[in-house]
Structures are given as C-alpha cells and as structure tokens.
XYZ file of C-alpha atoms in Angstrom:
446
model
C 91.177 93.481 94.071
C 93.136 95.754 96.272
C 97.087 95.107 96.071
C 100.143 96.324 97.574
C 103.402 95.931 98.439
C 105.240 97.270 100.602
C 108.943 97.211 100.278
C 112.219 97.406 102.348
C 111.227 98.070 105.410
C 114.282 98.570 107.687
C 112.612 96.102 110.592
C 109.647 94.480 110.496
C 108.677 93.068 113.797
C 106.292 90.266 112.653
C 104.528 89.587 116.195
C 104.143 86.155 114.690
C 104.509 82.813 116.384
C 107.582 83.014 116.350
C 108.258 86.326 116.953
C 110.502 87.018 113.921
C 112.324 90.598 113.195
C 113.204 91.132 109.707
C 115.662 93.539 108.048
C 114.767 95.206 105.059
C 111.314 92.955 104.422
C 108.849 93.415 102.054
C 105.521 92.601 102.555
C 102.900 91.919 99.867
C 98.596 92.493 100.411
C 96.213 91.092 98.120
C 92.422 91.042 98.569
C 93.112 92.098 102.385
C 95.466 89.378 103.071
C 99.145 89.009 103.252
C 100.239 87.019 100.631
C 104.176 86.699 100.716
C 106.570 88.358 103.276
C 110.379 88.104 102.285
C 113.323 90.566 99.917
C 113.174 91.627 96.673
C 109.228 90.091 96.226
C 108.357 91.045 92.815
C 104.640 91.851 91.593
C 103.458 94.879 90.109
C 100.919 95.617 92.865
C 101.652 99.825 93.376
C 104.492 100.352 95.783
C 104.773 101.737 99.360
C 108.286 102.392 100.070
C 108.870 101.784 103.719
C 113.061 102.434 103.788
C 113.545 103.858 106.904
C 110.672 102.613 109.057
C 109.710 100.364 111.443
C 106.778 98.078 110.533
C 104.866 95.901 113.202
C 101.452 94.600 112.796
C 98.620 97.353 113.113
C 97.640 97.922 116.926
C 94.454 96.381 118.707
C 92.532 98.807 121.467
C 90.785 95.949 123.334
C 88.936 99.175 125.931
C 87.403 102.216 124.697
C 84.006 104.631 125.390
C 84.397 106.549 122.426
C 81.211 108.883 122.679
C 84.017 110.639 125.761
C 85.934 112.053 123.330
C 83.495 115.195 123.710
C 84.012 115.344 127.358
C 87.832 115.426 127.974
C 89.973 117.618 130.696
C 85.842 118.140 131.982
C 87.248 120.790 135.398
C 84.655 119.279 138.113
C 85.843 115.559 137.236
C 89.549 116.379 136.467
C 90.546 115.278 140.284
C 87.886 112.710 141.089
C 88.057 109.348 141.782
C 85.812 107.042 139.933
C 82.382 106.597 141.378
C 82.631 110.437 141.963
C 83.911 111.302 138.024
C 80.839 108.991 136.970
C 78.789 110.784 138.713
C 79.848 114.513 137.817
C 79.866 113.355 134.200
C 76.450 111.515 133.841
C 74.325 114.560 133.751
C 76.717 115.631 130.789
C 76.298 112.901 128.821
C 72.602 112.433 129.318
C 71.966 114.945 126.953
C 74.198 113.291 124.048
C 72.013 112.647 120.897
C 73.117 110.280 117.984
C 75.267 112.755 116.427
C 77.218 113.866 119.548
C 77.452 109.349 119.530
C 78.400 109.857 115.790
C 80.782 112.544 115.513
C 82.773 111.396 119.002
C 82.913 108.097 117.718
C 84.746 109.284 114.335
C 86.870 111.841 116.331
C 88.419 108.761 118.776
C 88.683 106.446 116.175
C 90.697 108.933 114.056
C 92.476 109.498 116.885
C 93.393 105.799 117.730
C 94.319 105.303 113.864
C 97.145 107.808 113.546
C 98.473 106.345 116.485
C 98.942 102.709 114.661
C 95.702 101.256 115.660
C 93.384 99.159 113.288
C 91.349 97.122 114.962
C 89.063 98.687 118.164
C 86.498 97.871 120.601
C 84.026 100.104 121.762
C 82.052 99.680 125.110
C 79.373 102.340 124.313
C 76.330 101.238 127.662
C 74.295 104.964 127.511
C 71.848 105.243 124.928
C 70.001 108.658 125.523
C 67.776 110.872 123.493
C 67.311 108.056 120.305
C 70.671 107.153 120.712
C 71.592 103.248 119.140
C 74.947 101.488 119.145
C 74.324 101.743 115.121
C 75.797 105.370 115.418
C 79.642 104.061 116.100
C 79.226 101.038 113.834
C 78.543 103.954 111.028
C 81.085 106.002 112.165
C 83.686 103.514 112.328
C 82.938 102.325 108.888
C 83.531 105.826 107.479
C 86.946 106.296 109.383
C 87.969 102.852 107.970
C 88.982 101.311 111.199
C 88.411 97.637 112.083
C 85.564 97.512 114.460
C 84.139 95.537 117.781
C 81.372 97.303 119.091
C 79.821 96.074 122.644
C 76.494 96.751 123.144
C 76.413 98.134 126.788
C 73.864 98.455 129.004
C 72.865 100.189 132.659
C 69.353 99.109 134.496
C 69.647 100.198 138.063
C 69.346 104.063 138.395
C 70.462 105.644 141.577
C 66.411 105.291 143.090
C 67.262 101.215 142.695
C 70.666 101.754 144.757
C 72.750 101.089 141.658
C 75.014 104.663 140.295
C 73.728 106.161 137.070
C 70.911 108.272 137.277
C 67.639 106.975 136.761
C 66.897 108.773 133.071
C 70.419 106.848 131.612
C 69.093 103.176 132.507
C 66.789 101.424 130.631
C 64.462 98.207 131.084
C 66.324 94.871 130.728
C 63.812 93.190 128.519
C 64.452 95.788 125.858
C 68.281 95.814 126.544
C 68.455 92.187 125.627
C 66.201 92.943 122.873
C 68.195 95.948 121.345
C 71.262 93.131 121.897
C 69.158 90.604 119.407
C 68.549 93.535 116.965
C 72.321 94.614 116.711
C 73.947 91.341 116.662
C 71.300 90.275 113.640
C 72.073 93.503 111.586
C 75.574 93.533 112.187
C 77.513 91.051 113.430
C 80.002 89.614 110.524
C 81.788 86.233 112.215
C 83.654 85.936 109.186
C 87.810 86.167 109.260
C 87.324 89.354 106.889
C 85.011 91.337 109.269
C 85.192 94.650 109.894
C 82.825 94.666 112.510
C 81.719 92.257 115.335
C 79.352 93.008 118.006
C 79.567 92.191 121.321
C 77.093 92.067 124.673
C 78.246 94.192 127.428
C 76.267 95.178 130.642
C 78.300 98.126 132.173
C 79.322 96.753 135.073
C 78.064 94.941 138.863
C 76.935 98.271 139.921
C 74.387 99.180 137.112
C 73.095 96.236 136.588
C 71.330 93.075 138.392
C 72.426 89.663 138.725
C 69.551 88.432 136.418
C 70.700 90.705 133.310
C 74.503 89.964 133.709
C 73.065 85.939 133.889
C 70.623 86.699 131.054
C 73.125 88.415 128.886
C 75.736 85.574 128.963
C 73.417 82.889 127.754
C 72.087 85.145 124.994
C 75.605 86.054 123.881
C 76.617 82.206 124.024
C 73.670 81.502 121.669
C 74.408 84.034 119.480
C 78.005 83.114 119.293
C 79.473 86.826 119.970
C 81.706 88.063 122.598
C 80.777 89.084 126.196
C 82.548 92.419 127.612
C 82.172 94.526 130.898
C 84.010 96.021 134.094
C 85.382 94.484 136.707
C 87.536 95.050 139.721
C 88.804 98.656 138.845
C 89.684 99.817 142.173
C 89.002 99.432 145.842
C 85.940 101.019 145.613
C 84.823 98.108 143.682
C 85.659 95.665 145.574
C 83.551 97.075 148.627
C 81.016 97.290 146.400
C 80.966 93.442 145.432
C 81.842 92.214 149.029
C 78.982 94.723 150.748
C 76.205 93.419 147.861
C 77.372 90.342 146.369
C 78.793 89.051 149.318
C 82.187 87.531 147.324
C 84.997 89.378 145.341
C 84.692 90.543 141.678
C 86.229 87.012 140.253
C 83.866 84.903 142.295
C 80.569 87.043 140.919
C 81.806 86.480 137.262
C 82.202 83.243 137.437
C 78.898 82.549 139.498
C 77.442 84.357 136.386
C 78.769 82.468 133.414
C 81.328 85.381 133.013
C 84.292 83.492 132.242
C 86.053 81.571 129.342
C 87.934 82.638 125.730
C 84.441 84.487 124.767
C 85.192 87.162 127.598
C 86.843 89.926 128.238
C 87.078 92.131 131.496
C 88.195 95.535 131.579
C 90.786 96.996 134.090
C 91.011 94.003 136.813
C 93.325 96.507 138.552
C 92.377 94.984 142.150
C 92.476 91.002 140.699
C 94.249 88.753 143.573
C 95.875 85.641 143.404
C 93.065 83.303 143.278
C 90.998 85.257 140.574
C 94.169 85.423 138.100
C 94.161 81.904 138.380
C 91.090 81.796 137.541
C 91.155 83.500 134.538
C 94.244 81.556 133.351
C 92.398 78.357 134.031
C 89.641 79.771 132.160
C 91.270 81.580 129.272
C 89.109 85.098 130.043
C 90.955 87.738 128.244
C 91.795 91.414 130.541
C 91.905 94.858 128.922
C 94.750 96.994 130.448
C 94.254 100.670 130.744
C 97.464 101.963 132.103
C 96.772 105.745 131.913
C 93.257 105.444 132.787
C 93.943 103.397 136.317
C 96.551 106.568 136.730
C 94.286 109.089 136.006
C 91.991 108.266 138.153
C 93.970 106.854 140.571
C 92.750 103.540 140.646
C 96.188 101.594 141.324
C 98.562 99.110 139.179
C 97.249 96.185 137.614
C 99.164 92.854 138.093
C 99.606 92.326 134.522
C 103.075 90.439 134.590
C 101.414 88.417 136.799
C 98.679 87.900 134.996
C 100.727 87.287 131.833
C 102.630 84.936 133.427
C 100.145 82.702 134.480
C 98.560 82.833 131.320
C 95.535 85.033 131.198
C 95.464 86.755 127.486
C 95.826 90.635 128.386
C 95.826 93.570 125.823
C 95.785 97.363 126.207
C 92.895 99.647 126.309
C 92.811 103.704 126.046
C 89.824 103.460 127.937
C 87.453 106.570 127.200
C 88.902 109.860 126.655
C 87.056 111.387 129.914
C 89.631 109.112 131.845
C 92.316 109.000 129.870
C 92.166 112.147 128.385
C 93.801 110.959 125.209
C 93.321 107.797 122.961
C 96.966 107.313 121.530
C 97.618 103.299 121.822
C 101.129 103.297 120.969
C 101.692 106.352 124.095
C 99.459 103.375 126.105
C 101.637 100.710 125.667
C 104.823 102.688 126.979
C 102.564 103.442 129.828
C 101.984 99.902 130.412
C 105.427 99.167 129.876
C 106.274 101.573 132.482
C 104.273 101.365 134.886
C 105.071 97.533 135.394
C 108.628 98.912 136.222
C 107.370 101.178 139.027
C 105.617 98.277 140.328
C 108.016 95.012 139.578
C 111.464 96.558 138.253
C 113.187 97.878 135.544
C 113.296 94.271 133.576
C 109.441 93.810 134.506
C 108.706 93.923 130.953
C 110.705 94.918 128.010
C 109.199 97.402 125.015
C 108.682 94.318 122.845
C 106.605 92.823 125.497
C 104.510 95.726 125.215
C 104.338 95.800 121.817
C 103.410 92.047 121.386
C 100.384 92.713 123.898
C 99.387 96.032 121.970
C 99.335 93.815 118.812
C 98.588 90.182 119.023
C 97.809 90.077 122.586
C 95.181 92.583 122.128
C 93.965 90.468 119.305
C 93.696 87.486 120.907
C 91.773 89.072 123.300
C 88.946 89.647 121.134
C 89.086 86.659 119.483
C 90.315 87.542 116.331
C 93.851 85.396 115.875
C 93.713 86.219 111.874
C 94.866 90.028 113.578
C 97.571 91.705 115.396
C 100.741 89.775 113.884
C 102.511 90.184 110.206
C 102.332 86.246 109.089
C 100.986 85.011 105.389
C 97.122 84.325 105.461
C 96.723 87.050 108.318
C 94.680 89.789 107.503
C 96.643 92.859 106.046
C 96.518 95.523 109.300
C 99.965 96.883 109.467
C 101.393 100.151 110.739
C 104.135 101.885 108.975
C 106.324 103.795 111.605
C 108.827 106.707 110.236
C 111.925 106.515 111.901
C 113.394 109.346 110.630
C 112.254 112.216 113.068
C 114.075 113.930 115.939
C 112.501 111.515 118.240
C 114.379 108.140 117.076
C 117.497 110.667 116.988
C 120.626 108.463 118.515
C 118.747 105.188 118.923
C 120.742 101.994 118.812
C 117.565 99.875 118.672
C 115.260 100.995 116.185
C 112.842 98.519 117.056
C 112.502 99.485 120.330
C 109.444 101.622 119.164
C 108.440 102.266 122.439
C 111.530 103.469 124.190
C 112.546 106.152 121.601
C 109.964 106.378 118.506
C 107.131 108.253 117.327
C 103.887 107.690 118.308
C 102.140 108.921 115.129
C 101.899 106.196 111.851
C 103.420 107.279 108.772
C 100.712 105.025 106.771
C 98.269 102.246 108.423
C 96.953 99.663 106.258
C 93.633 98.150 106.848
C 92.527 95.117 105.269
C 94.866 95.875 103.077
C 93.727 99.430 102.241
C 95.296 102.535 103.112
C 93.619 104.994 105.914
C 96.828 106.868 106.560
C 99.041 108.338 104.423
C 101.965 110.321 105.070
C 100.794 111.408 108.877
C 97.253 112.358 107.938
C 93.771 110.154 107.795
C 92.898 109.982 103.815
C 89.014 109.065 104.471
C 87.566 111.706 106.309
C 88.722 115.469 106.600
C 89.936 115.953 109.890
C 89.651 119.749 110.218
C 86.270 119.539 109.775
C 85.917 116.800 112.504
C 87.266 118.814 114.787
C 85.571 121.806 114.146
C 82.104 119.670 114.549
C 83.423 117.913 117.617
C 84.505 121.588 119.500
C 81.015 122.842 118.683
C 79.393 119.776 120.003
C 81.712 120.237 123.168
C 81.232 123.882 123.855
C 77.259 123.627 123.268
C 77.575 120.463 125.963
C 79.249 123.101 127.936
C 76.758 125.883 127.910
C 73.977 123.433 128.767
C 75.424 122.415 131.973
C-alpha cells in the first residue's frame, strides 16, 4: 500500500468546499487517498518535507491535442488564423504514425506534469497511417499522469464541403465502432481511475449532423463523457449560421449536446442566451486563454459564464496553438486576460486557481479530483517557494501573481511522478531527443 505524508507545508490551499488555507498542514496519502489533513499527524508513512512551499490540489487540463507537441512554432501557420492554421497543418500531420501519436503524447504530458498538472484530457480526432487512440492511453500510463482520453473523430473531407482533407476523415460507421472498442477496453468508471474515455467528434465542420446525433446517444448508453468544439471564433459562427442555419448553442442542443456529461471547448464567441443555456443545463466549457490569443480568436466571457453558473476549467489546448502546455502559465493567462476584458478585480489569482483545480475537475466529472479534502483522491502539487521568482511576495499563496510555474514534487494517486523539479518515470532527455527527430524528419517530408 503506497503511503505518505507530507508535512508542514507553509500554505496549503485546500480548493475544498470550503475553500480552506492552512498554515503549516500536513497531509497524509494512503492507498491513493487522503486520509487525514491537519499539524503534527503522526504515522510512519516515509516523509516529504514540504517547509517552504505552497501546496494546492494537483491541476486538471480539461483541453489538449497532444499528438501537436511535434508541430510547435510550425513558420507557415505561426500567423494564421484558424481555419487557415488547420489547413497548413493537416498535410503535416497526415503522415503521423502511432509512434509520432506515442512519443508526442508522452512529451505533452511530461510537459503538463512539471507544471502541477495530474489529471488531463486529450481530444486526439486524426487517426492516420494505423494510428488508434490506444497510443496516448499507453503513453499516459507510462508518464504516470491521470488520464481522459476523447476519442475524436472527422468524416467530411474537403470534396464533402467540410475542412480536413479527404485522406484524414474516416467512415462514421467505423468511427462509432472504434468508439465501442475503446470505451470496452478502457474505460475505468471507478473513483480510482486513471483513465476514462470519452466520445468526441471534432467539431460542426468535420462532421454531419447524423454522427454528432449518433455519437451522443452512444456515449449516453455507454455512460462516458461527450467532448468537442464549439464557437471558437467568428469564423465559426458563420459557419453554423451559413449551414446550420442557428448559432453554435442552438446546434448543440438540437443534437443532444448538452447537460453535466458535456464539455465544449473554447466557446470564445458564446452570447447571452447560449451561457444561459449551459448554466441551465450544467454543460461544462474548457478555457484556452493562450490558444484564443494565439490565434487570435478573441476573449471568452468566462466571468460571465462563471457567474451564471456554467462549470468552466482551463485547457492548454494543443501545442500547435498554444505553443506550450504549462497549466499553471494558463491559468495566469486566464486570470489576465479577464482583466483586459472586465477590470483589474475581474477575477482574483485564487479564482484562477480554483478553476485550474476543482473547476477543471468538475468539468470532467470527476468531483473525487482537483481539491485537498479527506476521501479525495491523493493528486497534489508541491510548489517551492523559495526561488528568485516568489522573491518579496507578501502573499505566498498568490501562486499565480508571483510563483513558479514548475512543481517541486506532484503526487498522483498518491504516488510520486515528480521529484525535486524532474519527472522520476520516464527519462526526459531521451524524450526529447526522440521527439526532435520525429519533428525534424516531419520537417524534411514536407
């Protein structure tokens, strides 16, 4: 039985229902759960000493396409806007096997765990050359990372009208199929899981009406989660009004695309009528702050949303758009970028925490995650606040106005995947080595 327990941490922000900060806290994991939280707990589980740090619940990235992490800073899609970075990058990533899926899956997952994060979500809908969503399921497993893999989908090539070229789409019988197969071999609904599968067609422009309908009812019979796109930017919206004849809201619900089993990323371009919707509903949002910037897609309402209720949490979005997949640097995004749009007191660092943690959580429907309470599971991040960064800070706990945004340790399930600044369960230098290969052979093929 794996034990720990952590001891003195100098705050502990529990992201709990009550929202509790604790002052030199200990915190003891047994069997993957947290058992006690209090001072001087005594056990003679082995000892992390966390004197000097911040500890908050381990991070949730509710948004990600990790197979990008082989196509960052790419120069013909660095200035693009989105239907036009889609479609410089599609040719690129048509020729990904299952170990470019494999290897980029391990490098962004790496990459989101040294930045506090223990639970993720993948959104992987290209499946080229013998490619299967079983690639990033391994991968993840190996990292050590919590995992909620969405089994994505495209069916209408550019010759149909729809964006993605004709050789990335497949046949929606078989999609739904592949969805069956997945969710059967690894789906895990228990509270322990380290991975959950979900069903997610790309997005209204790569797939029909019929497989966004179809995919809903399957993923209500199997009991998993339902993820896509939706409302990114203006573009999109022409896009629904022109072929759908109603805005992006309007075509999810029509669809059975709404309730707590869904999840929407971006809803930059959401109006009034849709947010209440999704309050109304409960349908969760994933935020990607530096994604909408990059690619200049706009400001998502999110204090709006948040104050009418609709569950939001952050996404890095994939590392194409982003180009980076740090969550902690994507929640001071978020947290800033509701300033530009609303004002300075728009939403304080703690509010970006708590949707980074538990609101990210909540998202994807897994409550037993993203806070520090007893009978939660045991996904913490340690946060060394000893560095030139916290230098002069009154508020310690104010992670996200002066702090680091690299984990000291991260605990998952109550075992440890970072230790002292580095990931313990892979070697990263070789990762990388295998991931610039992989990119520069991508490179000469184009």
């Amino acid at each position: 039985m794996t034990r720990l327990l952590l001891r003195g941490a100098d705050h502990l922000l529990t992201m709990d229902d009550d929202r509790r900060e604790l002052r030199r806290a200990d915190v003891l994991i047994e069997a993957g759960v947290i058992r006690a939280i209090g001072q001087n707990l005594q056990s003679d589980a082995p000892v992390i000493d966390a004197s000097g740090c911040v500890v908050t619940p381990g991070l949730v990235n509710t948004h990600h396409h990790l197979y990008q992490s082989l196509t960052r800073a790419v120069p013909a899609a660095q200035d693009a806007l989105l239907f036009g970075w889609l479609q410089t990058l599609y040719p690129i990533w048509s020729r990904f096997t299952p170990d470019h899926m494999f290897t980029s899956a391990q490098v962004g997952l790496t990459e989101l765990a040294l930045s506090g994060c223990t639970l993720s979500s993948d959104h992987l809908y290209l499946y080229p050359n013998g490619a299967r969503l079983e690639d990033t399921i391994h991968a993840a497993a190996e990292v050590g990372v919590r995992f909620q893999p969405t089994r994505g989908a495209m069916s209408i090539g550019r010759s149909q009208g729809g964006l993605p070229p004709d050789d990335l789409v497949e046949q929606e019988a078989d999609i739904l199929e592949d969805c069956i197969r997945v969710i059967d071999a690894f789906h895990d609904p228990s509270p322990e899981s380290m991975c959950r599968v979900g069903v997610a067609p790309c997005s209204p422009f790569s797939v029909s009406r019929d497989l966004m309908r179809d995919a809903a009812l399957l993923a209500r019979d199997k009991g998993v989660m339902m993820h896509t796109h939706l409302a990114e930017n203006e573009e999109d919206i022409a896009y629904s009004l022109e072929t759908f004849g109603c805005r992006p809201g309007q075509y999810a619900e029509d669809l059975g695309w709404v309730g707590r089993d869904v999840w929407h990323a971006h809803c930059v371009k959401l109006d009034a009528a849709e947010i209440e919707l999704f309050a109304k509903t409960g349908t969760g949002v994933a935020h990607c702050p530096c994604s909408n910037c990059r690619l200049g897609s706009g400001i998502a309402p999110v204090v709006d949303m948040r104050a009418a209720g609709v569950p939001v949490g952050l996404g890095v979005d994939g590392s194409a758009s982003n180009d980076a997949g740090n969550l902690v640097a994507e929640a001071r995004q978020a947290m800033l970028l509701q300033r530009v749009a609303q004002g300075a007191d728009a939403m304080s660092a703690r509010a970006a925490l708590e949707m980074a943690t538990r609101g990210g959580a909540d998202v994807l429907g897994r409550p037993e995650c993203g806070r520090i309470a007893v009978g939660c599971r045991a996904d913490i991040a340690i946060w060394d606040m000893s560095g030139i960064e916290t230098a002069g800070s009154w508020d310690p706990a104010a992670l996200l106005l002066a702090g680091p945004t690299t984990v000291r340790d991260l605990i998952v399930e109550g075992r440890q995947i970072v230790q002292d600044g580095q990931i313990v369960t892979l070697d990263m230098a070789t990762l990388i080595a295998r991931q610039n290969q992989m990119a520069r052979g991508l490179g000469e093929a184009v």
